[in-house]
mmCIF file of C-alpha atoms in Angstrom:
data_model
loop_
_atom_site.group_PDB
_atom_site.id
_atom_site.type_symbol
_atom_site.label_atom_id
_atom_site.label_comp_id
_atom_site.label_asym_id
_atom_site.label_seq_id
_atom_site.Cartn_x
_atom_site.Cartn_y
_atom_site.Cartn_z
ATOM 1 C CA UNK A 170 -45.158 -18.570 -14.525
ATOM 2 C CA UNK A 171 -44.400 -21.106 -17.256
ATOM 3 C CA UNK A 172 -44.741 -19.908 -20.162
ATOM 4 C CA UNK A 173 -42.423 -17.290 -22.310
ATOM 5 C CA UNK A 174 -43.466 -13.799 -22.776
ATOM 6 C CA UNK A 175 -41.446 -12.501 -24.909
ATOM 7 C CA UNK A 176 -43.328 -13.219 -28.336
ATOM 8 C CA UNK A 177 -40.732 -15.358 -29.493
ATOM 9 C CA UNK A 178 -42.019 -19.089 -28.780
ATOM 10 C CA UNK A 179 -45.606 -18.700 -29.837
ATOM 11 C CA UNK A 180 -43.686 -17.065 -33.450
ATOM 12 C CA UNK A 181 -44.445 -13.798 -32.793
ATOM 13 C CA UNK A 182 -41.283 -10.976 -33.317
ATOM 14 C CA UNK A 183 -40.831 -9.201 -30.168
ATOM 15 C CA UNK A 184 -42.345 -5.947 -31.863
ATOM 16 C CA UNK A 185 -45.450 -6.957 -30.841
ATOM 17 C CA UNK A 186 -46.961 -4.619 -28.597
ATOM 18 C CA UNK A 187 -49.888 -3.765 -26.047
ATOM 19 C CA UNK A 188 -51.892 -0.661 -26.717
ATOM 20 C CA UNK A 189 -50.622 2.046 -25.071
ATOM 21 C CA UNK A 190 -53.736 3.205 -23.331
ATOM 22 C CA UNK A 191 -53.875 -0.150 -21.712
ATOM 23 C CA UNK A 192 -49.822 0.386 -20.467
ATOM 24 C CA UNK A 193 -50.626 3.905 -19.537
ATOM 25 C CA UNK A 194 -53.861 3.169 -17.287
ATOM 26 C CA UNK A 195 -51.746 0.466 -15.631
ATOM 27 C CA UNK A 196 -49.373 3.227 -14.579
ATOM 28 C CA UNK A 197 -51.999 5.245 -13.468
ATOM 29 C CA UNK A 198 -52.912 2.768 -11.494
ATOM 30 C CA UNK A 199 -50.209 1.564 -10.259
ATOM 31 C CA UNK A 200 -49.354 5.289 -8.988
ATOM 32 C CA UNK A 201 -52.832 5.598 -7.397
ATOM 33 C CA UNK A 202 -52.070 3.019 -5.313
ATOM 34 C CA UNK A 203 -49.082 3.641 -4.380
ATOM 35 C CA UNK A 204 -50.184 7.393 -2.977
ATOM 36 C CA UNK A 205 -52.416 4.970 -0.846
ATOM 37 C CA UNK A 206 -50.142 2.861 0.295
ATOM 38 C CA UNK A 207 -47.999 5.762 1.059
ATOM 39 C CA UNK A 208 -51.176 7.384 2.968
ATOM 40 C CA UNK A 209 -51.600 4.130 4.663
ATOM 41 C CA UNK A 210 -47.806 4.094 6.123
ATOM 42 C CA UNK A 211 -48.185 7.641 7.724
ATOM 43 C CA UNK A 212 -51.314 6.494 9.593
ATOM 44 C CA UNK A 213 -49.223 3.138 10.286
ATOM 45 C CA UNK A 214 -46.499 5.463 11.756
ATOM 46 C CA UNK A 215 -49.370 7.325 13.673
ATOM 47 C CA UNK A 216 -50.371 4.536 15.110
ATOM 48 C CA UNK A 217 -46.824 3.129 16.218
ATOM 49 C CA UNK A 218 -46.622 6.760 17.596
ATOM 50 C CA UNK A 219 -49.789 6.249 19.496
ATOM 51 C CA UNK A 220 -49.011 3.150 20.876
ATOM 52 C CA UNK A 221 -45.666 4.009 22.339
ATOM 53 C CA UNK A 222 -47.468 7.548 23.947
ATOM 54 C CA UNK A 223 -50.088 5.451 24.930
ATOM 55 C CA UNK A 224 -52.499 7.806 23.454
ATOM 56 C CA UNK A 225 -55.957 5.759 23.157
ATOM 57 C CA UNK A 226 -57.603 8.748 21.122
ATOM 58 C CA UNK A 227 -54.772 9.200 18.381
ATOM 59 C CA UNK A 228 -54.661 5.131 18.218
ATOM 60 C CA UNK A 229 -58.164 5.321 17.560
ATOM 61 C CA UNK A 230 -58.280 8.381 14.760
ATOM 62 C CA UNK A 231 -55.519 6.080 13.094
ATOM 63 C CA UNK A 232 -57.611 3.027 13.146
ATOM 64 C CA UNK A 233 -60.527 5.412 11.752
ATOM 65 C CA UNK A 234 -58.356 7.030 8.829
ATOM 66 C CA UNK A 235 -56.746 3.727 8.111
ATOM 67 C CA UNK A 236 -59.964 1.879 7.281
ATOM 68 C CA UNK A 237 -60.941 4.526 4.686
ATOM 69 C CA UNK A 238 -57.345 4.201 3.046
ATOM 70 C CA UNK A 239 -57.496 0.860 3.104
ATOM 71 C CA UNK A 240 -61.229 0.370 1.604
ATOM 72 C CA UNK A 241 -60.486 2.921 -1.461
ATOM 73 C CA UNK A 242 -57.300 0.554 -1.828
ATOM 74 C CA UNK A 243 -59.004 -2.338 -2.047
ATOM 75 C CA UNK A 244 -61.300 -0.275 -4.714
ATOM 76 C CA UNK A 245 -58.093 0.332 -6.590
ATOM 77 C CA UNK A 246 -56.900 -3.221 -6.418
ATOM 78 C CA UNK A 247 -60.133 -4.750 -8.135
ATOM 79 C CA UNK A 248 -59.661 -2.017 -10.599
ATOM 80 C CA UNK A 249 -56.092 -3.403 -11.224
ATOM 81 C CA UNK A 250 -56.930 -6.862 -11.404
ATOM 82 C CA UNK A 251 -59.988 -5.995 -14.118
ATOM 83 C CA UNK A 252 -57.139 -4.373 -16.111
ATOM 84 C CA UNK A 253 -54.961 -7.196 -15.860
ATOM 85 C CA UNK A 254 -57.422 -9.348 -17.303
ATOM 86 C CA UNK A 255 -57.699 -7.000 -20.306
ATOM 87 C CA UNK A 256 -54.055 -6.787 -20.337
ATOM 88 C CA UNK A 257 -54.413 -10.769 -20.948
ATOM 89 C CA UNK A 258 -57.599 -10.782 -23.517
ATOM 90 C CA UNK A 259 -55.306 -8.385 -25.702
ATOM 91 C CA UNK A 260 -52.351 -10.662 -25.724
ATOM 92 C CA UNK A 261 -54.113 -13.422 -26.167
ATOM 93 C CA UNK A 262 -55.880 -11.574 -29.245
ATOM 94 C CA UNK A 263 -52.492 -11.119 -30.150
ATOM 95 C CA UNK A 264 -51.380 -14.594 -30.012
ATOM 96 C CA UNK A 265 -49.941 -14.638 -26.970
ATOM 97 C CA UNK A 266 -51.084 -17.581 -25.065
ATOM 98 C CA UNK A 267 -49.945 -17.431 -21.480
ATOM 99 C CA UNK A 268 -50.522 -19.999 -18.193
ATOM 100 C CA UNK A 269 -54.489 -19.486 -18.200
ATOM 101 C CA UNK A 270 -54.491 -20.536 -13.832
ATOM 102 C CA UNK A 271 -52.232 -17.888 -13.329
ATOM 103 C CA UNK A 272 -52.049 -14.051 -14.317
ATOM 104 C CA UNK A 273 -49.487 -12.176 -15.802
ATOM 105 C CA UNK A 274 -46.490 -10.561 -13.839
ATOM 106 C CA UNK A 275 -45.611 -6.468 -14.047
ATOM 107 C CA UNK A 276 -42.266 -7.931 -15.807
ATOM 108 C CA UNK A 277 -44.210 -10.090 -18.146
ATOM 109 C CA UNK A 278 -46.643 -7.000 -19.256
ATOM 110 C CA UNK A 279 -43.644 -4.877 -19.920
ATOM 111 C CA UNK A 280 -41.964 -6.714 -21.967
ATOM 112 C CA UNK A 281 -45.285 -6.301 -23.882
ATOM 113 C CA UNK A 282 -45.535 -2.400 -22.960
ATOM 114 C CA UNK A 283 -44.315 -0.133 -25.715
ATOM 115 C CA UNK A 284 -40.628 0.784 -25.495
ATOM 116 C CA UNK A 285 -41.649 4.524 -24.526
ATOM 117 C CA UNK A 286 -43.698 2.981 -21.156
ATOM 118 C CA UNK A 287 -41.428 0.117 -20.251
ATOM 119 C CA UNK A 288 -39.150 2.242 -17.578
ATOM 120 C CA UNK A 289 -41.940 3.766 -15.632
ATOM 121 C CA UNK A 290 -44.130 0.526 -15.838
ATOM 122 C CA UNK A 291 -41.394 -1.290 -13.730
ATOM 123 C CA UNK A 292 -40.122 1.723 -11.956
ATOM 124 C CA UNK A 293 -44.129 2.630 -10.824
ATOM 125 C CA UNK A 294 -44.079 -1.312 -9.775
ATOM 126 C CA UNK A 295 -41.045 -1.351 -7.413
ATOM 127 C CA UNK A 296 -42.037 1.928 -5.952
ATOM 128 C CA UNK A 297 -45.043 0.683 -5.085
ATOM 129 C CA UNK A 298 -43.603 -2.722 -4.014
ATOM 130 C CA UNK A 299 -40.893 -0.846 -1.764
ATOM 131 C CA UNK A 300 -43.998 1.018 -0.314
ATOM 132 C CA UNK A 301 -45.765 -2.547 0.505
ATOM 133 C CA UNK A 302 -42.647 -3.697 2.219
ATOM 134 C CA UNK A 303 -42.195 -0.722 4.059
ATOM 135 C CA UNK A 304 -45.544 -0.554 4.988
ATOM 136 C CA UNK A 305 -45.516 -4.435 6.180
ATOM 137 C CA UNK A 306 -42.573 -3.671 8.298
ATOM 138 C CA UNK A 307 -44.402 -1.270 10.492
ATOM 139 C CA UNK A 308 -47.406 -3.517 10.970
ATOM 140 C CA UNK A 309 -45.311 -5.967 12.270
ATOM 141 C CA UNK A 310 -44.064 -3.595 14.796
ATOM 142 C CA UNK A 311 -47.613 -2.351 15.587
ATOM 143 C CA UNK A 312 -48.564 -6.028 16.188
ATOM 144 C CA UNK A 313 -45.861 -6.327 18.678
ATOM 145 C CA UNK A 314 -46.742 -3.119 20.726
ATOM 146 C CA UNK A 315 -50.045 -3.664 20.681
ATOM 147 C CA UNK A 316 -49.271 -7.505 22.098
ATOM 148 C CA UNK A 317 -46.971 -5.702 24.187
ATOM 149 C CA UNK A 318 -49.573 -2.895 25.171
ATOM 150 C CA UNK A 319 -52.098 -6.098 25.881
ATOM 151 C CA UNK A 320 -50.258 -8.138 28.315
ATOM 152 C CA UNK A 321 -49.439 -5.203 30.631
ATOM 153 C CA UNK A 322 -52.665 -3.893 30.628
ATOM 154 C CA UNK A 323 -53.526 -7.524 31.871
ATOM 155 C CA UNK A 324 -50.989 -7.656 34.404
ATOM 156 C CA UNK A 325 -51.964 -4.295 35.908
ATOM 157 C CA UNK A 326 -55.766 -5.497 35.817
ATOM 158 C CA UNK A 327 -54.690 -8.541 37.638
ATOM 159 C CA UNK A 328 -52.356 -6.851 40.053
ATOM 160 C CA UNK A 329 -55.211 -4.643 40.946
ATOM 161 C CA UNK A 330 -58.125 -7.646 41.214
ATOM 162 C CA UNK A 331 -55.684 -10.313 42.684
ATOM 163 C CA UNK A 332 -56.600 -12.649 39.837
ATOM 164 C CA UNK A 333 -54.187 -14.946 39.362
ATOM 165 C CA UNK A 334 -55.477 -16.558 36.759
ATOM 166 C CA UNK A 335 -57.617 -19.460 35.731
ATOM 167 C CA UNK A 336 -56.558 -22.826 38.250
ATOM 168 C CA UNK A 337 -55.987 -25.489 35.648
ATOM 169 C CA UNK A 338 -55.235 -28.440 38.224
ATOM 170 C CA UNK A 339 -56.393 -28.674 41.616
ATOM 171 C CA UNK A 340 -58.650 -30.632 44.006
ATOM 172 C CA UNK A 341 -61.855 -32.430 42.946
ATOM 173 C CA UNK A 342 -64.903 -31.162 44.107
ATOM 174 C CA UNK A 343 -63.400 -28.454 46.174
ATOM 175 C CA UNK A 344 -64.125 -24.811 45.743
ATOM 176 C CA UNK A 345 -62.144 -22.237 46.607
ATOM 177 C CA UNK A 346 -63.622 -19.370 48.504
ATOM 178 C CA UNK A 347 -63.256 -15.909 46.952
ATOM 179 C CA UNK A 348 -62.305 -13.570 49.364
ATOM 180 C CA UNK A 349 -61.738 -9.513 49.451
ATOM 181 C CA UNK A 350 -58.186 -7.880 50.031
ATOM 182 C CA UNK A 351 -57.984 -4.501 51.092
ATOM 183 C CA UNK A 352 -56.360 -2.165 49.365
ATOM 184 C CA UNK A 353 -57.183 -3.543 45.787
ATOM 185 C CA UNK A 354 -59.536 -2.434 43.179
ATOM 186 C CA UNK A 355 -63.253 -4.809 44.129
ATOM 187 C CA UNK A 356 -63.332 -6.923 41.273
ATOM 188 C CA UNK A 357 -67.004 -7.498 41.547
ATOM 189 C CA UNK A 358 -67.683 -3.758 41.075
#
């Protein structure tokens, strides 16, 4: 971040502190959203679940739940950043001048946080990080069955039309006559 939090350089003693209602709704926060998160990785896992049964209907009751989860997240996001910035107008009330094109770090705010709040500050921000990562893992593996899921269900489509695909090269001017194979799904129907 450039710049030192710890009080020390701007010739402050390190017993300066936030306010502990700031450090406390932070937590708060910070535990709110991780009960999301953890909300959003079950309906992650429901999904990976759907996928690999191939169940269209649970898939799409995932999707649906998801998109709630993930909207009230976002609502608790905004809500963390606005505290942030509070968290920044007090230390800079305080004399604490800090990179003003970037925000502070949870790390930086702790060492700010009264001694009482410093462990659950950090421990509510890698709990919530682990969450995140967990949660980013399974996407990725949703992505790739449902890329998966994609290209067979275009292989069977084209299997059953007889579409081979688009010609990219062939002869000027010439046209290629469509014609119908028996035995294979009309794919003007």
């Amino acid at each position: 971040m450039g710049h030192a939090c710890d009080g020390t350089d701007a010739g402050i003693g390190p017993e300066v502190t936030l306010p502990v209602r700031l450090i406390d709704d932070l937590i708060e926060l910070l535990n709110e959203e991780h009960s999301r998160v953890v909300q959003l990785l079950d309906e992650a896992e429901c999904k990976k679940e759907a996928l690999l049964a191939d169940d269209l209907d649970a898939l799409e009751r995932a999707v649906a739940q998801e998109t709630v989860y993930l909207e009230q997240f976002e609502e608790q996001e905004k809500r963390r950043l606005e505290l942030m910035v509070d968290i920044q107008k007090e230390l800079q009330a305080m004399g604490i001048e800090g990179d003003t094109n970037s925000s502070y770090s949870l790390e930086d705010v702790a060492r700010f946080a009264p001694k009482s709040r410093r462990r659950a500050l950090l421990t509510q921000g890698q709990r919530l990080k682990d969450e995140l990562l967990a949660l980013q893992e399974v996407n990725v593996l949703n992505a790739d069955l449902l890329r998966h899921s994609i290209t067979l269900a275009n292989y069977s489509i084209s299997l059953l039309t007889g579409d081979t695909g688009q010609t990219i090269y062939g002869q000027p001017g010439k046209t290629e006559k469509s014609s119908y194979q028996q035995g294979r799904l009309d794919a003007r129907a």
